[in-house]
Amino acid sequence: MAPVITRLQSYSSIEEYDEQIPLGEYLFLRVCQINPRLKSVFGIPGDFNLNLLEHLYADSLLREKGVKFVGLCNELNASYTADGYSKIIQGLSVLITTFGVGELSALNGIAGAFAEYAPVLHIVGTTSTKRADYAKTCGAQGVQNFHHLVQNKNSLMAPNHDVYKPLVEPFSVIQESLTMDGFDNEENLKKIDRVLIKICQENRPGYLFIPCDIPDITVSKARLEEAIITQELAEDDIESKQLVENITDRILDKLYQSSKPSIIGDALVSRFHYDEVFTKFISKLPSNFVKLFTTNMARNIDETLPNFVGTYFGKVSPTTELQKNLEQDTDLLIDFGYLNVETNTAGYTRDYSNIKDYIEIHPDYVFMDNEYIAVKDTATDRRRFSMGDLIQSLNQKLDTTCFINNNKLINNISYKFTPRKWHTDDATIDQCVVPQSKLIDFFNDYLQPNDILMVETCTFLFAVPDLKFPPGVTFLSQSFYGSIGYAIPATLGVSLAEKDLGTNRRIILVQGDGSAQMTVQELSTFLRHDLINPKIFLINNEGYTVERIIKGPTRSYNDIQASWKWTELLKIFGDEHGARHVAATLKNAAELENFRSLPNNDKIELIELIMGKMDAPERFSYISGNKPPVASVPLQ
Amino acid sequence: MAPVITRLQSYSSIEEYDEQIPLGEYLFLRVCQINPRLKSVFGIPGDFNLNLLEHLYADSLLREKGVKFVGLCNELNASYTADGYSKIIQGLSVLITTFGVGELSALNGIAGAFAEYAPVLHIVGTTSTKRADYAKTCGAQGVQNFHHLVQNKNSLMAPNHDVYKPLVEPFSVIQESLTMDGFDNEENLKKIDRVLIKICQENRPGYLFIPCDIPDITVSKARLEEAIITQELAEDDIESKQLVENITDRILDKLYQSSKPSIIGDALVSRFHYDEVFTKFISKLPSNFVKLFTTNMARNIDETLPNFVGTYFGKVSPTTELQKNLEQDTDLLIDFGYLNVETNTAGYTRDYSNIKDYIEIHPDYVFMDNEYIAVKDTATDRRRFSMGDLIQSLNQKLDTTCFINNNKLINNISYKFTPRKWHTDDATIDQCVVPQSKLIDFFNDYLQPNDILMVETCTFLFAVPDLKFPPGVTFLSQSFYGSIGYAIPATLGVSLAEKDLGTNRRIILVQGDGSAQMTVQELSTFLRHDLINPKIFLINNEGYTVERIIKGPTRSYNDIQASWKWTELLKIFGDEHGARHVAATLKNAAELENFRSLPNNDKIELIELIMGKMDAPERFSYISGNKPPVASVPLQ
């Protein structure tokens, strides 16, 4: 039976606690200190993590803060949910699994979180220290194999209880194992701090391996009374401060001297949560002079700003004029938060050959004057300052009176992207399916300020550059890592985050059918946790259309079980009578044209769109090489 | 568009082929040579494996043989399906994924296949050799990151295209990467043979990494005209043959001299597919003299044989008499195919202290006279002979006239397990739920000869030793690795295997609800591939009852979304009108008592059983330590 932890009082501050508290509770309290916005802890129970989970139920400050366990259907889904949640609460999220079966199932989701910069703390409950110690000393006749742990390949040797640990190294920025060593557990507490800090600084996953007999040991609460610091630029690090100043001056000087400056707000600004300071900075710039661009994976600039030009996406930019406007009509280009991946650069077709001066600002380096200035020391893996420090410094030092052309500022804003109308009525097509072209037009009209738009890796993802966003829209996707199935559970995380934050922005999910089938059970978890938020646009095109266009349009390998009753799913997942959801099927352009919102706006909406099996946005046909290739490096 | 491979003829033999054939086609043809029973190839398409998948559609011998691609909903599920399939076709199965997103999702399923001895060939489609080569030479400014591949932690270094490969090492017996090296591709073909042979010999997973530009290169067909040999004992290896003879003689001599011999048919006999020769051997033994036992994870002896005693499971054997019959009334015990895991030994509570002589036969060694005789050379990782060779030799050399007591053979069979009746009518309980006790009684009556019984890692798994099987029953589970969610997709593999073999045995699945939610979408794949076989008993007990009993009986972490309409699932997955399935809910003991089969026997049956949240077989309460612990090593 569970050792229910009851205390005589509830707590409103750390001071009220006894000097010694259980490690499990300490850990969760520390997590809440590094991310006070966190209220949902994700996971799946397993016999090696139950002892830890139990500490979420203590009559503690955690309850006061509203921190709760959120169970999911499986571990891969849970990892996606933790990823989505972290992106909205803008800080570390927590995923708890059991070792082997659970942690391995989540591995792909963690790899995605690494590739796409989501700060997920993955806590893995492992075998007891006693059992692991036994394995180190037993002889051939004493070999014992316990569930969830693969055997040694040598049948006469004990299993390696650490066998799973090295696997996570390429997908996480730090890994620590708590131990029974040390009389005061100081080392365990230091490890916890190291893991939490590193995850926050890198905005990428980290691991804590916790043997199942560790959460109940007691530790001193003292450290909880010291703040946990994630700031990278130390107060007393004069040298690094001078470096920031020096880079700031050089960048500003170039900006002042430039006659046709362009700025790209790139994806890592958002992934590292510097949107606010970045927006302050660009808003201070002369709005008829410095052109603003964003990228396919960023979309982090207010697109209604007077100097916002559009989404630059190399050779598959929304318009040729937009592409030329950056490539041919810029003398200085500054890319803030460059995310160097194929899906952000249109297969490396950004062409800066006609741009005189280029500055690239990355969390780990600044590239200028043909030189990489290291921000991160690769030996210590520590940054001297954050990208936020640099943007802050630029913002502080910016003096708009210094622009050389200040008195006669030329209006550089000769072009601004406005979405075209893609769809042309064609009676023969429109009767049977919703065309992709119509869907683009629809979303250009449907999106509202402050919406959260999640797009699965599916056909429609390739149309997103053709959308113009109202102010405050947050765009989410897993465009680069591209693990299909991500979006439903990630949207669950987004929805929980909005609920936990109390902001309740409108959430829109565009989802493919093949990808939906990967993780579909998590739709039921929206109901389980009383979420009424997302509007789900489910593209029913009977299979993997993205793959069909690459190869095998009629091959069975690109088919799915296409006869699902999509609009019935939420009924059988727990909302039989539609108390918390509405669903509809839209079968052609006219139906989509007439669609705004289903009758109830305070319910989940599931809108099935019947779409063409070979219909994809024009951009994808280019990228996939089925029209004359435009990318310098082909997709395969 | 797909390069549809059309030829002027179809093929009935390798001889008719041109000298050069595409590598992809060669690979599948070779696979079919090592396992002629294979007809289903499992996987999920992805842009790095489409080129390979395409070769399954060639107008080739493959089509002649009926080999086809079988798509699933996601990769983890697909790995479970391949595992289940391999166990029924008794040979290598094939899983194809795309690297990163796909292969990592499948990793947990492969680890399970390793732990539980399922010979799955996992083929991973990787980036092109060109792209991987580029990454090895580019400088900081040329770093390019492509989808599905995690970035280098050093932002100014190229990604490691081999980053995922080492991860699979602990879970597979061989890993090879095909390359562009070598003018005649001989090395690639040798690698393919090595992988196929090793997988079959070890009955465990192996990996082939195939860059996406490799399947279309042509190779010589010549090797296809040579047989692929998996036999471990070489014809000319006189020394090993003498070793087999020597061990045989020593074992038989002990058996002849014994007065109370007992034999355990253990799990590795079945996992290595030696059931037939083992059965021949034990059937030749005097049936009133040599006692036969099986184990929790084996169940590979005809339980109606006159000398079959029962399922020995240490301190949690079905009856104390059974336990004592082996432990106290045996002078020589021979364990054939010992599977050394906690869930096969009841937490290492097998007690042989009163048994004079013990022989353990394992594929890698024979333990006798307190000495391990190595069968496998750990340096070369090769076996001198197979367990099958040894059993075959025992069978051939057995001379029943040699038993010392031959003329006056004592009847040693003093006890035989007969299942008890577990359920006692109790009006207060029986009205609301189906008790576990009733379910045991039900299955003791319901099972028929030659049934395949798959039991998920769930409460009922702990009742299986209490069942007495009719002859020919195949019992499947993932008792040791215990990854919940395994059973639905694995049963899909079983069902496909039965269809491919044309044997169409009755398949029964006992499934928990929490575990079902992990992989539930694969139910739709039964419909997709026109399978009408399984009878699914779905235990609806509103969560993770196994965990509830260990800890947190009322904690929310052990809850699931419990309001699913289980009996509606197959309707929305594609069989709205019940053409291929029937479903029903049984709510108490009386309803189960009256249940035999739903009206249509040629349809999938889904029988939801409403069961108690804290009801588990008695054995589990012992094992989980909630009754006085019986295991020498506790579960945690």
CSV table of N, CA and C in Angstrom, one decimal, chain A residues 338-396:
chain,number,residue,atom,x,y,z
A,338,TYR,N,19.7,32.2,-35.7
A,338,TYR,CA,19.8,31.3,-36.9
A,338,TYR,C,19.6,29.8,-36.5
A,339,LEU,N,18.6,29.2,-37.1
A,339,LEU,CA,18.4,27.7,-36.9
A,339,LEU,C,18.8,27.1,-38.2
A,340,ASN,N,20.0,26.5,-38.1
A,340,ASN,CA,20.7,25.9,-39.3
A,340,ASN,C,20.1,24.5,-39.6
A,341,VAL,N,19.0,24.5,-40.2
A,341,VAL,CA,18.4,23.2,-40.6
A,341,VAL,C,17.7,23.3,-42.0
A,342,GLU,N,17.7,22.2,-42.7
A,342,GLU,CA,17.2,22.2,-44.0
A,342,GLU,C,15.8,22.8,-44.1
A,343,THR,N,14.9,22.5,-43.2
A,343,THR,CA,13.5,23.0,-43.2
A,343,THR,C,13.3,24.4,-42.8
A,344,ASN,N,14.4,25.1,-42.4
A,344,ASN,CA,14.3,26.5,-42.1
A,344,ASN,C,15.0,27.3,-43.2
A,345,THR,N,15.7,26.6,-44.1
A,345,THR,CA,16.5,27.3,-45.1
A,345,THR,C,16.1,26.8,-46.5
A,346,ALA,N,15.0,26.1,-46.6
A,346,ALA,CA,14.5,25.6,-47.9
A,346,ALA,C,15.6,24.7,-48.5
A,347,GLY,N,16.2,23.8,-47.8
A,347,GLY,CA,17.2,22.9,-48.4
A,347,GLY,C,18.4,23.7,-48.7
A,348,TYR,N,18.8,24.6,-47.9
A,348,TYR,CA,20.0,25.4,-48.1
A,348,TYR,C,20.0,26.2,-49.4
A,349,THR,N,18.9,26.8,-49.6
A,349,THR,CA,18.8,27.7,-50.8
A,349,THR,C,18.8,29.2,-50.5
A,350,ARG,N,19.1,29.5,-49.2
A,350,ARG,CA,19.3,30.9,-48.9
A,350,ARG,C,20.5,31.4,-49.8
A,351,ASP,N,20.3,32.5,-50.4
A,351,ASP,CA,21.4,33.0,-51.3
A,351,ASP,C,21.8,34.4,-50.9
A,352,TYR,N,22.9,34.5,-50.2
A,352,TYR,CA,23.3,35.8,-49.7
A,352,TYR,C,24.5,36.4,-50.5
A,353,SER,N,24.7,35.8,-51.7
A,353,SER,CA,25.9,36.2,-52.5
A,353,SER,C,25.9,37.7,-52.8
A,354,ASN,N,24.8,38.3,-52.9
A,354,ASN,CA,24.8,39.8,-53.2
A,354,ASN,C,24.6,40.7,-52.0
A,355,ILE,N,24.7,40.1,-50.9
A,355,ILE,CA,24.6,40.9,-49.7
A,355,ILE,C,26.0,41.2,-49.2
A,356,LYS,N,26.3,42.5,-49.0
A,356,LYS,CA,27.7,42.9,-48.7
A,356,LYS,C,28.1,42.4,-47.3
A,357,ASP,N,27.3,42.5,-46.3
A,357,ASP,CA,27.7,42.2,-45.0
A,357,ASP,C,26.6,41.3,-44.3
A,358,TYR,N,27.1,40.3,-43.6
A,358,TYR,CA,26.1,39.3,-43.0
A,358,TYR,C,26.6,39.0,-41.6
A,359,ILE,N,25.7,39.1,-40.7
A,359,ILE,CA,25.9,38.8,-39.3
A,359,ILE,C,25.0,37.7,-38.8
A,360,GLU,N,25.5,36.7,-38.2
A,360,GLU,CA,24.7,35.6,-37.8
A,360,GLU,C,24.8,35.5,-36.2
A,361,ILE,N,23.7,35.6,-35.6
A,361,ILE,CA,23.7,35.5,-34.1
A,361,ILE,C,23.0,34.2,-33.7
A,362,HIS,N,23.8,33.4,-33.0
A,362,HIS,CA,23.4,32.1,-32.6
A,362,HIS,C,23.7,32.0,-31.1
A,363,PRO,N,23.0,31.2,-30.3
A,363,PRO,CA,23.3,31.2,-28.9
A,363,PRO,C,24.8,30.8,-28.6
A,364,ASP,N,25.4,30.1,-29.5
A,364,ASP,CA,26.7,29.6,-29.2
A,364,ASP,C,27.8,30.4,-29.9
A,365,TYR,N,27.5,31.3,-30.8
A,365,TYR,CA,28.5,32.0,-31.5
A,365,TYR,C,27.9,33.3,-32.1
A,366,VAL,N,28.7,34.2,-32.5
A,366,VAL,CA,28.3,35.3,-33.4
A,366,VAL,C,29.3,35.3,-34.6
A,367,PHE,N,28.7,35.2,-35.8
A,367,PHE,CA,29.5,35.2,-37.0
A,367,PHE,C,29.4,36.6,-37.6
A,368,MET,N,30.6,37.3,-37.7
A,368,MET,CA,30.6,38.6,-38.3
A,368,MET,C,32.0,38.8,-38.9
A,369,ASP,N,32.1,39.6,-39.9
A,369,ASP,CA,33.4,39.9,-40.5
A,369,ASP,C,34.2,38.6,-40.8
A,370,ASN,N,33.4,37.7,-41.3
A,370,ASN,CA,33.9,36.4,-41.7
A,370,ASN,C,34.7,35.6,-40.6
A,371,GLU,N,34.2,35.8,-39.4
A,371,GLU,CA,34.9,35.2,-38.3
A,371,GLU,C,33.8,34.7,-37.3
A,372,TYR,N,34.0,33.5,-36.7
A,372,TYR,CA,33.1,33.0,-35.7
A,372,TYR,C,33.6,33.5,-34.3
A,373,ILE,N,32.9,34.3,-33.6
A,373,ILE,CA,33.2,34.6,-32.2
A,373,ILE,C,32.5,33.6,-31.3
A,374,ALA,N,33.3,32.8,-30.6
A,374,ALA,CA,32.7,31.8,-29.8
A,374,ALA,C,32.1,32.4,-28.6
A,375,VAL,N,30.8,32.1,-28.4
A,375,VAL,CA,30.1,32.5,-27.2
A,375,VAL,C,30.2,31.3,-26.2
A,376,LYS,N,30.2,30.1,-26.7
A,376,LYS,CA,30.3,28.9,-25.9
A,376,LYS,C,31.7,28.3,-26.0
A,377,ASP,N,32.2,28.1,-24.8
A,377,ASP,CA,33.5,27.4,-24.7
A,377,ASP,C,33.2,25.9,-24.9
A,378,THR,N,33.7,25.3,-26.0
A,378,THR,CA,33.3,23.9,-26.2
A,378,THR,C,34.0,23.0,-25.2
A,379,ALA,N,35.1,23.4,-24.6
A,379,ALA,CA,35.7,22.5,-23.6
A,379,ALA,C,34.9,22.5,-22.3
A,380,THR,N,34.4,23.6,-21.9
A,380,THR,CA,33.6,23.6,-20.6
A,380,THR,C,32.1,23.5,-20.9
A,381,ASP,N,31.7,23.6,-22.2
A,381,ASP,CA,30.3,23.6,-22.6
A,381,ASP,C,29.5,24.7,-21.9
A,382,ARG,N,30.2,25.8,-21.6
A,382,ARG,CA,29.5,26.9,-21.0
A,382,ARG,C,29.5,28.1,-21.9
A,383,ARG,N,28.4,28.9,-21.8
A,383,ARG,CA,28.3,30.1,-22.6
A,383,ARG,C,28.8,31.3,-21.7
A,384,ARG,N,29.5,32.2,-22.4
A,384,ARG,CA,29.9,33.4,-21.6
A,384,ARG,C,28.8,34.4,-21.4
A,385,PHE,N,27.8,34.3,-22.3
A,385,PHE,CA,26.6,35.2,-22.2
A,385,PHE,C,25.5,34.5,-23.0
A,386,SER,N,24.3,34.9,-22.8
A,386,SER,CA,23.2,34.4,-23.6
A,386,SER,C,22.9,35.3,-24.8
A,387,MET,N,22.2,34.7,-25.7
A,387,MET,CA,21.7,35.5,-26.9
A,387,MET,C,20.8,36.6,-26.4
A,388,GLY,N,20.1,36.3,-25.3
A,388,GLY,CA,19.3,37.4,-24.7
A,388,GLY,C,20.1,38.5,-24.2
A,389,ASP,N,21.2,38.2,-23.5
A,389,ASP,CA,22.1,39.3,-23.1
A,389,ASP,C,22.5,40.2,-24.2
A,390,LEU,N,22.9,39.6,-25.3
A,390,LEU,CA,23.3,40.4,-26.4
A,390,LEU,C,22.2,41.2,-27.0
A,391,ILE,N,21.0,40.6,-27.2
A,391,ILE,CA,19.9,41.4,-27.7
A,391,ILE,C,19.5,42.5,-26.8
A,392,GLN,N,19.6,42.2,-25.5
A,392,GLN,CA,19.3,43.2,-24.5
A,392,GLN,C,20.3,44.4,-24.6
A,393,SER,N,21.5,44.0,-24.8
A,393,SER,CA,22.6,45.1,-24.9
A,393,SER,C,22.4,45.9,-26.1
A,394,LEU,N,22.0,45.2,-27.2
A,394,LEU,CA,21.7,46.0,-28.5
A,394,LEU,C,20.6,46.9,-28.3
A,395,ASN,N,19.6,46.5,-27.6
A,395,ASN,CA,18.4,47.3,-27.3
A,395,ASN,C,18.8,48.5,-26.5
A,396,GLN,N,19.6,48.3,-25.5
A,396,GLN,CA,20.0,49.4,-24.6
A,396,GLN,C,20.8,50.4,-25.3
